Amino acid sequence: MSDLYQLNLWRGVRWLWFSLAPLTAFSLMGWVIEPELKRLYLPLVGTYYWHGESSGLGVAFSLLYLGSFLWVFGVAFGNWRRLTADARITLGAMSVLIPIVLVDMLVYYGVLTFVPTWNIAYWVLAIAMSIHLNLQIYRLSQELEQANAELESAYRQMIEHERLSTIGQVVRGIVHDLKNFFNTIQSLADVGIMRAQRDPAFQAEKYFENIGQSTRRAHQYLLDLLEMTREESELHMEPVEAAAVVNEVAKLSGARLMNPPVEIVNRIPRTLVMEADRRYLMQMFLNLTLNAMQAMKNWHGERRIEFDWVEHPEQTILVVSDTGPGLPPEVRDHLFEQSVTTKQGGSGIGLMLVRRALEKHGASVQVHSELGKGTQFVCVFPVAPRLMQVSEQATVAV
């Protein structure tokens, strides 16, 4: 049923009852109708029924009441096609009241001696209202299901849009990182060729070594990307000398080739042995080192990366710190979340690999950083360290 039609019908019904209200009051007060009540015995049901003898005005009022009642139903049936399916069912059920009201009035005026029908009318009305309410609930549930389907579709579209946006951001970061690798290789090759053309006695070994290191870094970067796409693999736990891994990372990172160079200080005892997967430990140290080097690229202060160890009887605690510009709190607090990076144009893949390496070992990390004073990563591995019987000393990685 349209909203406008319902409004007009409601206005008509309201006007009807307001106009009949004074007559009803007069009837109750006996000003118009002065019935004489008689108790009639109904043998069919074995009970009594109160019969009233009304005046002519009372009969007229009753006819007006009945006519108004029928008029409301007539208007509703006249607009049958404009009604909704549930409204048609409700109207059909309530139309049973018409003969019930008519019969009841005929019994009241003594035309018929029959069973009182108002109780039946109440039952019919209750059933009709129950049907109407259940139909309304069903319709609302259908609308709710449709709304949920539309909401789910919109949510899927939003997730797909976010996924594509994330992929685009990661791809831009990967292209940016590979571009840096290839720019370094191209620059070294160009300078080497230019020097060789000017000086036939030029020794190009250093340039070839630097090109090889940059190529290995790019290769390792691609291997890391490939590792991220693989299914979960088992750890290859073995005794690992953490200091030896740091020395290898120092050579692979090319920190000394930066202008000005970045010093890598290895304070982890050479005697320290821990149970770990060497691949993931290398991946973690290398990405933390490359991240620190990138942060200090335009840093004019002290340029140093330190690897240290905190003695603990039940845990292996390794610390990686730098003297770079530090991290703002909004970056530090969300550092290991997806697509979070500390460098402009970065992909955040390095930090994601660090997090994955730690998770593989069941380790945790704490990040301490202060602007202008550097950043410190405290990596806590849930394995007891083991020290070999060799003198401990701090070494500077070469």
Short mmCIF file of C-alpha atoms in Angstrom, two decimals:
data_model
loop_
_atom_site.label_atom_id
_atom_site.label_comp_id
_atom_site.label_asym_id
_atom_site.label_seq_id
_atom_site.Cartn_x
_atom_site.Cartn_y
_atom_site.Cartn_z
CA MET A 1 0.00 0.00 0.00
CA SER A 2 1.46 3.37 -0.97
CA ASP A 3 2.27 5.86 1.77
CA LEU A 4 -0.11 8.48 0.30
CA TYR A 5 -3.00 6.02 0.12
CA GLN A 6 -2.40 4.85 3.69
CA LEU A 7 -2.36 8.48 4.85
CA ASN A 8 -5.66 9.29 3.12
CA LEU A 9 -7.31 6.12 4.44
CA TRP A 10 -6.11 6.90 7.95
CA ARG A 11 -7.50 10.42 7.72
CA GLY A 12 -10.89 9.08 6.58
CA VAL A 13 -11.09 6.55 9.39
CA ARG A 14 -10.04 9.14 11.95
CA TRP A 15 -12.70 11.57 10.71
CA LEU A 16 -15.31 8.79 10.90
CA TRP A 17 -14.58 7.93 14.52
CA PHE A 18 -14.34 11.55 15.61
CA SER A 19 -17.74 12.28 14.04
CA LEU A 20 -19.32 9.25 15.71
CA ALA A 21 -17.75 9.88 19.11
CA PRO A 22 -20.47 12.37 20.28
CA LEU A 23 -23.24 10.02 19.22
CA THR A 24 -21.56 7.23 21.13
CA ALA A 25 -21.39 9.40 24.22
CA PHE A 26 -25.07 10.32 23.86
CA SER A 27 -25.97 6.68 23.48
CA LEU A 28 -24.10 5.74 26.62
CA MET A 29 -25.83 8.50 28.53
CA GLY A 30 -29.24 7.38 27.31
CA TRP A 31 -30.04 10.63 25.51
CA VAL A 32 -30.61 9.06 22.14
CA ILE A 33 -30.98 5.37 22.85
CA GLU A 34 -32.93 4.10 25.80
CA PRO A 35 -32.87 0.36 25.37
CA GLU A 36 -34.85 -2.03 27.45
CA LEU A 37 -32.60 -4.97 28.22
CA LYS A 38 -34.04 -8.46 28.39
CA ARG A 39 -32.25 -11.67 29.19
CA LEU A 40 -32.91 -14.23 26.48
CA TYR A 41 -32.10 -17.90 26.82
CA LEU A 42 -30.23 -19.48 23.91
CA PRO A 43 -30.89 -23.23 23.99
CA LEU A 44 -28.30 -23.92 21.32
CA VAL A 45 -25.45 -23.08 23.67
CA GLY A 46 -27.26 -23.31 26.97
CA THR A 47 -26.60 -19.73 28.02
CA TYR A 48 -28.28 -16.32 28.23
CA TYR A 49 -27.88 -13.30 25.99
CA TRP A 50 -28.82 -9.70 26.81
CA HIS A 51 -31.28 -8.39 24.23
CA GLY A 52 -31.92 -4.66 23.88
CA GLU A 53 -34.95 -2.95 22.42
CA SER A 54 -33.79 0.35 20.97
CA SER A 55 -35.60 3.42 19.72
CA GLY A 56 -35.74 4.47 16.09
CA LEU A 57 -32.82 6.83 16.58
CA GLY A 58 -30.82 3.97 18.07
CA VAL A 59 -31.51 1.84 15.03
CA ALA A 60 -30.48 4.72 12.77
CA PHE A 61 -27.30 5.17 14.73
CA SER A 62 -26.55 1.45 14.48
CA LEU A 63 -27.14 1.53 10.74
CA LEU A 64 -24.84 4.53 10.43
CA TYR A 65 -22.22 2.71 12.45
CA LEU A 66 -22.55 -0.40 10.30
CA GLY A 67 -22.51 1.65 7.10
CA SER A 68 -19.34 3.45 8.14
CA PHE A 69 -17.76 0.13 9.02
CA LEU A 70 -18.64 -1.27 5.61
CA TRP A 71 -17.50 1.95 3.90
CA VAL A 72 -13.99 1.56 5.25
CA PHE A 73 -13.80 -1.97 3.87
CA GLY A 74 -15.33 -0.83 0.59
CA VAL A 75 -12.69 1.84 0.12
CA ALA A 76 -9.96 -0.67 0.87
CA PHE A 77 -11.38 -3.27 -1.54
CA GLY A 78 -11.83 -0.58 -4.18
CA ASN A 79 -8.09 -0.03 -4.15
CA TRP A 80 -7.26 -3.74 -4.18
CA ARG A 81 -4.69 -3.47 -6.97
CA ARG A 82 -2.79 -0.77 -5.14
CA LEU A 83 -2.32 -2.94 -2.06
CA THR A 84 0.76 -5.00 -1.34
CA ALA A 85 0.51 -8.78 -1.12
CA ASP A 86 0.60 -8.86 2.68
CA ALA A 87 -1.99 -6.04 2.89
CA ARG A 88 -4.35 -8.03 0.64
CA ILE A 89 -4.06 -11.10 2.84
CA THR A 90 -4.69 -9.02 5.97
CA LEU A 91 -7.70 -7.29 4.42
CA GLY A 92 -9.13 -10.60 3.30
CA ALA A 93 -8.81 -12.04 6.79
CA MET A 94 -10.35 -8.99 8.46
CA SER A 95 -13.29 -8.97 6.00
CA VAL A 96 -14.64 -11.96 7.94
CA LEU A 97 -15.65 -9.38 10.55
CA ILE A 98 -18.35 -7.99 8.22
CA PRO A 99 -20.87 -10.85 8.53
CA ILE A 100 -19.96 -11.31 12.19
CA VAL A 101 -20.78 -7.68 13.03
CA LEU A 102 -23.95 -7.81 10.95
CA VAL A 103 -25.16 -11.01 12.63
CA ASP A 104 -24.33 -9.63 16.07
CA MET A 105 -26.40 -6.49 15.45
CA LEU A 106 -29.33 -8.57 14.19
CA VAL A 107 -29.14 -10.69 17.35
CA TYR A 108 -29.00 -7.55 19.52
CA TYR A 109 -32.19 -6.16 17.99
CA GLY A 110 -33.97 -9.48 18.26
CA VAL A 111 -34.17 -10.22 14.57
CA LEU A 112 -32.14 -13.39 15.11
CA THR A 113 -31.77 -15.67 18.09
CA PHE A 114 -28.24 -16.87 17.63
CA VAL A 115 -24.89 -17.35 19.35
CA PRO A 116 -23.19 -14.05 20.36
CA THR A 117 -20.46 -13.38 17.89
CA TRP A 118 -18.15 -10.76 19.39
CA ASN A 119 -15.81 -13.36 20.89
CA ILE A 120 -15.48 -14.88 17.45
CA ALA A 121 -14.86 -11.40 16.06
CA TYR A 122 -12.08 -10.87 18.54
CA TRP A 123 -10.50 -14.16 17.51
CA VAL A 124 -10.70 -13.26 13.85
CA LEU A 125 -9.28 -9.83 14.52
CA ALA A 126 -6.43 -11.30 16.56
CA ILE A 127 -5.65 -13.86 13.85
CA ALA A 128 -5.76 -11.17 11.18
CA MET A 129 -3.43 -8.92 13.13
CA SER A 130 -1.11 -11.86 13.79
CA ILE A 131 -1.03 -12.65 10.08
CA HIS A 132 -0.38 -9.00 9.31
CA LEU A 133 2.45 -8.74 11.82
CA ASN A 134 4.06 -11.96 10.61
CA LEU A 135 3.85 -10.75 7.03
CA GLN A 136 5.43 -7.48 8.07
CA ILE A 137 8.21 -9.38 9.86
CA TYR A 138 8.74 -11.55 6.79
CA ARG A 139 8.87 -8.51 4.51
CA LEU A 140 11.29 -6.75 6.84
CA SER A 141 13.46 -9.86 7.04
CA GLN A 142 13.54 -9.99 3.23
CA GLU A 143 14.53 -6.33 3.10
CA LEU A 144 17.16 -6.97 5.77
CA GLU A 145 18.59 -9.90 3.79
CA GLN A 146 18.72 -7.73 0.69
CA ALA A 147 20.39 -4.93 2.62
CA ASN A 148 22.90 -7.40 4.06
CA ALA A 149 23.62 -8.73 0.56
CA GLU A 150 24.16 -5.21 -0.73
CA LEU A 151 26.36 -4.41 2.27
CA GLU A 152 28.39 -7.58 1.74
CA SER A 153 28.81 -6.73 -1.94
CA ALA A 154 29.95 -3.22 -1.06
CA TYR A 155 32.34 -4.65 1.55
CA ARG A 156 33.82 -7.05 -1.01
CA GLN A 157 34.27 -4.19 -3.45
CA MET A 158 35.95 -2.12 -0.74
CA ILE A 159 38.29 -5.01 0.15
CA GLU A 160 39.12 -5.54 -3.52
CA HIS A 161 39.80 -1.83 -3.96
CA GLU A 162 41.99 -1.83 -0.85
CA ARG A 163 43.81 -4.95 -2.07
CA LEU A 164 44.51 -3.38 -5.47
CA SER A 165 45.63 -0.19 -3.75
CA THR A 166 47.99 -2.19 -1.51
CA ILE A 167 49.35 -4.13 -4.48
CA GLY A 168 49.97 -0.87 -6.31
CA GLN A 169 51.78 0.56 -3.31
CA VAL A 170 53.94 -2.56 -2.93
CA VAL A 171 54.76 -2.64 -6.65
CA ARG A 172 55.80 1.02 -6.56
CA GLY A 173 58.05 0.25 -3.60
CA ILE A 174 59.60 -2.77 -5.34
CA VAL A 175 60.28 -0.74 -8.50
CA HIS A 176 61.81 2.00 -6.37
CA ASP A 177 64.11 -0.45 -4.55
CA LEU A 178 65.22 -2.23 -7.74
CA LYS A 179 65.81 1.13 -9.39
CA ASN A 180 68.23 2.02 -6.59
CA PHE A 181 70.13 -1.24 -7.09
CA PHE A 182 70.40 -0.78 -10.83
CA ASN A 183 71.32 2.91 -10.54
CA THR A 184 74.26 1.94 -8.32
CA ILE A 185 75.40 -0.74 -10.77
CA GLN A 186 75.00 1.64 -13.72
CA SER A 187 76.95 4.40 -11.97
CA LEU A 188 79.82 2.08 -11.05
CA ALA A 189 79.98 0.73 -14.60
CA ASP A 190 79.95 4.23 -16.15
CA VAL A 191 82.66 5.54 -13.83
CA GLY A 192 84.79 2.42 -14.41
CA ILE A 193 84.52 2.74 -18.19
CA MET A 194 85.35 6.45 -18.07
CA ARG A 195 88.40 5.87 -15.86
CA ALA A 196 89.60 3.01 -18.05
CA GLN A 197 89.36 5.21 -21.16
CA ARG A 198 91.40 7.97 -19.57
CA ASP A 199 93.98 5.75 -17.86
CA PRO A 200 95.01 2.52 -19.65
CA ALA A 201 96.75 1.39 -16.44
CA PHE A 202 93.56 1.79 -14.39
CA GLN A 203 92.86 -1.14 -12.05
CA ALA A 204 89.13 -1.93 -12.28
CA GLU A 205 89.03 -4.65 -9.64
CA LYS A 206 87.45 -2.38 -7.03
CA TYR A 207 84.65 -1.34 -9.38
CA PHE A 208 83.94 -4.92 -10.40
CA GLU A 209 83.83 -5.89 -6.72
CA ASN A 210 81.35 -3.11 -5.98
CA ILE A 211 79.22 -4.06 -8.98
CA GLY A 212 79.24 -7.65 -7.77
CA GLN A 213 78.13 -6.60 -4.29
CA SER A 214 75.29 -4.46 -5.67
CA THR A 215 74.23 -7.34 -7.89
CA ARG A 216 74.23 -9.71 -4.92
CA ARG A 217 72.12 -7.26 -2.94
CA ALA A 218 69.58 -7.07 -5.77
CA HIS A 219 69.63 -10.85 -6.04
CA GLN A 220 69.06 -11.23 -2.32
CA TYR A 221 66.21 -8.72 -2.51
CA LEU A 222 64.50 -10.79 -5.21
CA LEU A 223 65.05 -13.96 -3.19
CA ASP A 224 63.38 -12.27 -0.23
CA LEU A 225 60.39 -11.38 -2.40
CA LEU A 226 60.19 -14.98 -3.61
CA GLU A 227 60.38 -16.22 -0.02
CA MET A 228 57.35 -14.09 0.88
CA THR A 229 55.22 -15.82 -1.77
CA ARG A 230 56.07 -19.36 -0.72
CA GLU A 231 53.96 -21.56 1.50
CA GLU A 232 54.97 -22.01 5.11
CA SER A 233 58.19 -23.98 5.23
CA GLU A 234 59.81 -25.79 8.13
CA LEU A 235 62.65 -24.24 10.05
CA HIS A 236 66.11 -25.74 9.70
CA MET A 237 67.27 -25.22 13.26
CA GLU A 238 70.99 -25.58 13.83
CA PRO A 239 73.74 -24.05 15.98
CA VAL A 240 74.49 -20.64 14.46
CA GLU A 241 77.29 -18.22 15.32
CA ALA A 242 75.46 -14.90 15.33
CA ALA A 243 78.68 -12.86 15.04
CA ALA A 244 79.65 -14.68 11.83
CA VAL A 245 76.24 -13.92 10.33
CA VAL A 246 76.68 -10.23 11.17
CA ASN A 247 80.10 -10.16 9.48
CA GLU A 248 78.59 -11.67 6.35
CA VAL A 249 75.76 -9.12 6.40
CA ALA A 250 78.28 -6.28 6.73
CA LYS A 251 80.03 -7.37 3.54
CA LEU A 252 76.79 -7.99 1.66
CA SER A 253 75.21 -4.66 2.60
CA GLY A 254 77.95 -2.51 1.04
CA ALA A 255 77.79 -0.08 3.95
CA ARG A 256 81.42 0.99 3.50
CA LEU A 257 80.73 1.99 -0.11
CA MET A 258 78.27 4.69 0.86
CA ASN A 259 79.40 8.29 0.62
CA PRO A 260 80.23 8.91 3.38
CA PRO A 261 80.51 5.27 4.50
CA VAL A 262 78.47 3.69 7.30
CA GLU A 263 80.47 1.91 9.98
CA ILE A 264 79.13 -1.46 11.14
CA VAL A 265 80.32 -2.48 14.60
CA ASN A 266 79.83 -6.08 15.69
CA ARG A 267 79.84 -6.41 19.49
CA ILE A 268 78.28 -9.87 19.54
CA PRO A 269 80.81 -12.34 21.03
CA ARG A 270 82.29 -14.71 18.50
CA THR A 271 81.74 -17.45 21.07
CA LEU A 272 77.95 -16.96 21.13
CA VAL A 273 76.05 -19.86 19.57
CA MET A 274 72.25 -19.98 19.32
CA GLU A 275 69.76 -22.45 17.89
CA ALA A 276 68.23 -20.76 14.84
CA ASP A 277 67.56 -21.01 11.12
CA ARG A 278 70.58 -19.32 9.54
CA ARG A 279 68.59 -18.19 6.48
CA TYR A 280 66.01 -16.27 8.50
CA LEU A 281 68.63 -14.85 10.87
CA MET A 282 70.58 -13.57 7.86
CA GLN A 283 67.39 -12.15 6.39
CA MET A 284 66.54 -10.33 9.61
CA PHE A 285 70.02 -8.81 10.11
CA LEU A 286 70.35 -7.82 6.44
CA ASN A 287 67.00 -6.05 6.24
CA LEU A 288 67.54 -4.20 9.51
CA THR A 289 70.97 -3.12 8.22
CA LEU A 290 69.66 -1.99 4.82
CA ASN A 291 66.82 -0.15 6.53
CA ALA A 292 69.24 1.70 8.82
CA MET A 293 71.55 2.53 5.88
CA GLN A 294 68.64 3.95 3.92
CA ALA A 295 67.57 6.03 6.93
CA MET A 296 71.08 7.51 7.16
CA LYS A 297 71.41 8.17 3.43
CA ASN A 298 71.06 11.94 3.85
CA TRP A 299 72.03 12.00 7.52
CA HIS A 300 74.84 14.42 8.38
CA GLY A 301 75.45 13.12 11.88
CA GLU A 302 77.32 10.06 13.06
CA ARG A 303 76.78 7.08 10.71
CA ARG A 304 77.13 3.83 12.62
CA ILE A 305 75.21 0.55 12.97
CA GLU A 306 75.92 -1.61 16.03
CA PHE A 307 75.12 -5.26 16.75
CA ASP A 308 75.21 -6.25 20.42
CA TRP A 309 74.10 -8.99 22.81
CA VAL A 310 72.40 -8.78 26.21
CA GLU A 311 73.32 -11.64 28.51
CA HIS A 312 70.38 -13.70 29.78
CA PRO A 313 70.33 -17.29 31.11
CA GLU A 314 67.19 -18.43 29.27
CA GLN A 315 66.86 -16.13 26.26
CA THR A 316 69.08 -14.95 23.43
CA ILE A 317 68.73 -11.18 23.21
CA LEU A 318 70.27 -9.51 20.15
CA VAL A 319 70.29 -5.73 19.74
CA VAL A 320 70.59 -3.82 16.46
CA SER A 321 70.95 -0.06 16.81
CA ASP A 322 71.93 2.88 14.63
CA THR A 323 72.88 6.51 15.13
CA GLY A 324 70.55 7.82 12.45
CA PRO A 325 67.73 10.36 12.54
CA GLY A 326 65.32 8.14 14.52
CA LEU A 327 61.64 7.48 13.95
CA PRO A 328 58.59 9.60 14.79
CA PRO A 329 56.19 7.96 17.27
CA GLU A 330 53.40 7.47 14.69
CA VAL A 331 55.79 5.37 12.55
CA ARG A 332 57.48 3.57 15.42
CA ASP A 333 54.22 2.33 16.96
CA HIS A 334 53.06 0.73 13.67
CA LEU A 335 56.44 -0.21 12.28
CA PHE A 336 55.81 -3.88 11.52
CA GLU A 337 52.35 -3.51 10.06
CA GLN A 338 51.76 -4.25 6.39
CA SER A 339 53.00 -1.58 3.94
CA VAL A 340 54.54 0.55 6.71
CA THR A 341 57.97 1.82 5.68
CA THR A 342 60.57 4.19 7.11
CA LYS A 343 61.68 5.55 3.74
CA GLN A 344 59.93 7.56 1.06
CA GLY A 345 58.81 5.36 -1.83
CA GLY A 346 59.65 2.17 0.07
CA SER A 347 57.48 -0.94 0.05
CA GLY A 348 57.86 -1.99 3.69
CA ILE A 349 58.87 -5.48 2.51
CA GLY A 350 62.11 -5.44 4.48
CA LEU A 351 60.34 -4.87 7.78
CA MET A 352 57.72 -7.48 6.90
CA LEU A 353 60.54 -9.98 6.33
CA VAL A 354 62.06 -9.05 9.69
CA ARG A 355 58.74 -9.66 11.39
CA ARG A 356 58.33 -12.98 9.60
CA ALA A 357 61.82 -14.13 10.61
CA LEU A 358 61.05 -13.31 14.23
CA GLU A 359 57.67 -15.04 14.11
CA LYS A 360 59.28 -18.15 12.63
CA HIS A 361 61.46 -18.42 15.74
CA GLY A 362 58.70 -17.43 18.16
CA ALA A 363 60.73 -14.32 18.97
CA SER A 364 59.58 -10.82 19.85
CA VAL A 365 60.96 -7.37 19.13
CA GLN A 366 60.96 -4.08 20.98
CA VAL A 367 61.63 -0.83 19.14
CA HIS A 368 63.14 2.17 20.90
CA SER A 369 63.68 5.35 18.92
CA GLU A 370 64.24 9.02 19.55
CA LEU A 371 64.34 11.70 16.90
CA GLY A 372 67.90 12.82 16.24
CA LYS A 373 69.44 10.03 18.34
CA GLY A 374 68.78 6.84 16.39
CA THR A 375 66.74 3.64 16.58
CA GLN A 376 67.24 0.41 18.51
CA PHE A 377 65.71 -3.02 17.80
CA VAL A 378 65.80 -5.48 20.71
CA CYS A 379 65.14 -9.00 19.38
CA VAL A 380 64.34 -11.60 22.05
CA PHE A 381 64.64 -15.27 21.01
CA PRO A 382 63.13 -17.90 23.37
CA VAL A 383 66.25 -20.11 23.30
CA ALA A 384 69.07 -20.20 25.81
CA PRO A 385 72.43 -19.03 24.41
CA ARG A 386 75.55 -21.16 24.50
CA LEU A 387 79.08 -19.75 24.77
CA MET A 388 82.08 -21.54 23.38
CA GLN A 389 85.33 -21.47 25.34
CA VAL A 390 87.01 -18.69 23.35
CA SER A 391 87.98 -15.20 24.52
CA GLU A 392 85.27 -12.66 23.92
CA GLN A 393 86.05 -9.37 22.21
CA ALA A 394 84.28 -6.73 20.18
CA THR A 395 85.15 -6.75 16.52
CA VAL A 396 84.65 -4.20 13.80
CA ALA A 397 83.24 -5.82 10.68
CA VAL A 398 85.37 -5.33 7.60
#
